[in-house]
One Martini backbone bead per residue (centre of mass of N, CA, C, O) as a GRO file, in nm:
protein
   74
    1MET     BB    1   1.799  -2.085  -0.781
    2LEU     BB    2   1.640  -1.867  -0.531
    3ILE     BB    3   1.549  -1.525  -0.596
    4PHE     BB    4   1.373  -1.315  -0.366
    5VAL     BB    5   1.303  -1.032  -0.447
    6ASP     BB    6   1.214  -0.730  -0.288
    7MET     BB    7   0.975  -0.462  -0.162
    8ASP     BB    8   0.852  -0.351   0.121
    9ILE     BB    9   0.525  -0.309   0.138
   10LYS     BB   10   0.594   0.029   0.291
   11LYS     BB   11   0.695   0.059  -0.049
   12LYS     BB   12   0.450  -0.026  -0.189
   13PHE     BB   13   0.325   0.175  -0.086
   14GLY     BB   14   0.360   0.418  -0.085
   15LYS     BB   15   0.475   0.458  -0.410
   16GLN     BB   16   0.123   0.474  -0.460
   17VAL     BB   17   0.071   0.730  -0.357
   18LYS     BB   18   0.229   0.925  -0.448
   19LYS     BB   19   0.105   0.808  -0.754
   20PHE     BB   20  -0.175   0.953  -0.717
   21ARG     BB   21  -0.114   1.181  -0.600
   22LEU     BB   22   0.042   1.276  -0.886
   23GLU     BB   23  -0.203   1.240  -1.067
   24LYS     BB   24  -0.387   1.503  -0.822
   25GLY     BB   25  -0.140   1.737  -0.758
   26LEU     BB   26  -0.115   1.696  -0.507
   27SER     BB   27   0.023   1.783  -0.194
   28GLN     BB   28   0.113   1.654   0.115
   29GLU     BB   29  -0.063   1.825   0.258
   30ALA     BB   30  -0.296   1.791   0.102
   31LEU     BB   31  -0.330   1.533   0.232
   32ALA     BB   32  -0.336   1.494   0.505
   33LEU     BB   33  -0.576   1.724   0.533
   34MET     BB   34  -0.791   1.547   0.379
   35ALA     BB   35  -0.687   1.310   0.601
   36ASN     BB   36  -0.650   1.407   0.890
   37LEU     BB   37  -0.367   1.416   0.917
   38ASP     BB   38  -0.020   1.479   0.960
   39ARG     BB   39   0.152   1.638   0.756
   40THR     BB   40   0.446   1.404   0.815
   41TYR     BB   41   0.297   1.133   0.694
   42ILE     BB   42   0.311   1.143   0.450
   43PRO     BB   43   0.658   1.142   0.402
   44SER     BB   44   0.630   0.855   0.578
   45ILE     BB   45   0.489   0.670   0.405
   46GLU     BB   46   0.598   0.650   0.133
   47LYS     BB   47   0.912   0.585   0.217
   48GLY     BB   48   0.841   0.356   0.417
   49GLU     BB   49   0.822   0.358   0.734
   50ARG     BB   50   0.535   0.288   0.800
   51ASN     BB   51   0.297   0.130   0.977
   52VAL     BB   52  -0.038   0.108   0.888
   53SER     BB   53  -0.347   0.171   0.918
   54ILE     BB   54  -0.662   0.106   0.822
   55THR     BB   55  -0.786   0.377   0.859
   56VAL     BB   56  -0.529   0.549   0.711
   57ILE     BB   57  -0.564   0.384   0.434
   58GLU     BB   58  -0.846   0.502   0.390
   59LYS     BB   59  -0.761   0.821   0.428
   60ILE     BB   60  -0.722   0.772   0.204
   61ALA     BB   61  -0.801   0.694   0.015
   62LYS     BB   62  -1.105   0.900   0.025
   63ALA     BB   63  -0.907   1.101  -0.040
   64LEU     BB   64  -0.812   1.028  -0.367
   65LYS     BB   65  -1.065   0.874  -0.460
   66ILE     BB   66  -1.057   0.539  -0.440
   67LYS     BB   67  -0.957   0.223  -0.380
   68PHE     BB   68  -0.822   0.081  -0.196
   69SER     BB   69  -0.704  -0.160  -0.356
   70VAL     BB   70  -0.522   0.019  -0.528
   71LEU     BB   71  -0.308   0.091  -0.269
   72PHE     BB   72  -0.201  -0.287  -0.362
   73ASP     BB   73  -0.129  -0.236  -0.657
   74GLU     BB   74   0.120  -0.305  -0.913
   0.00000   0.00000   0.00000
């Protein structure tokens, strides 16, 4: 019997955003400001509550100064 237990993609993405944000020493509010997003948006992304657009993903990657694809690495 195969049991497939996998974290939701939104939660995985949020976890990566948080990881890189903390590595850069940024608050959620600072990242939101740098990415030109509402300050309440980053916490909901990190919790996996948002289904973010490709545009938002690009803004976050640029603000974190990382490649877009790194946010999808496990």
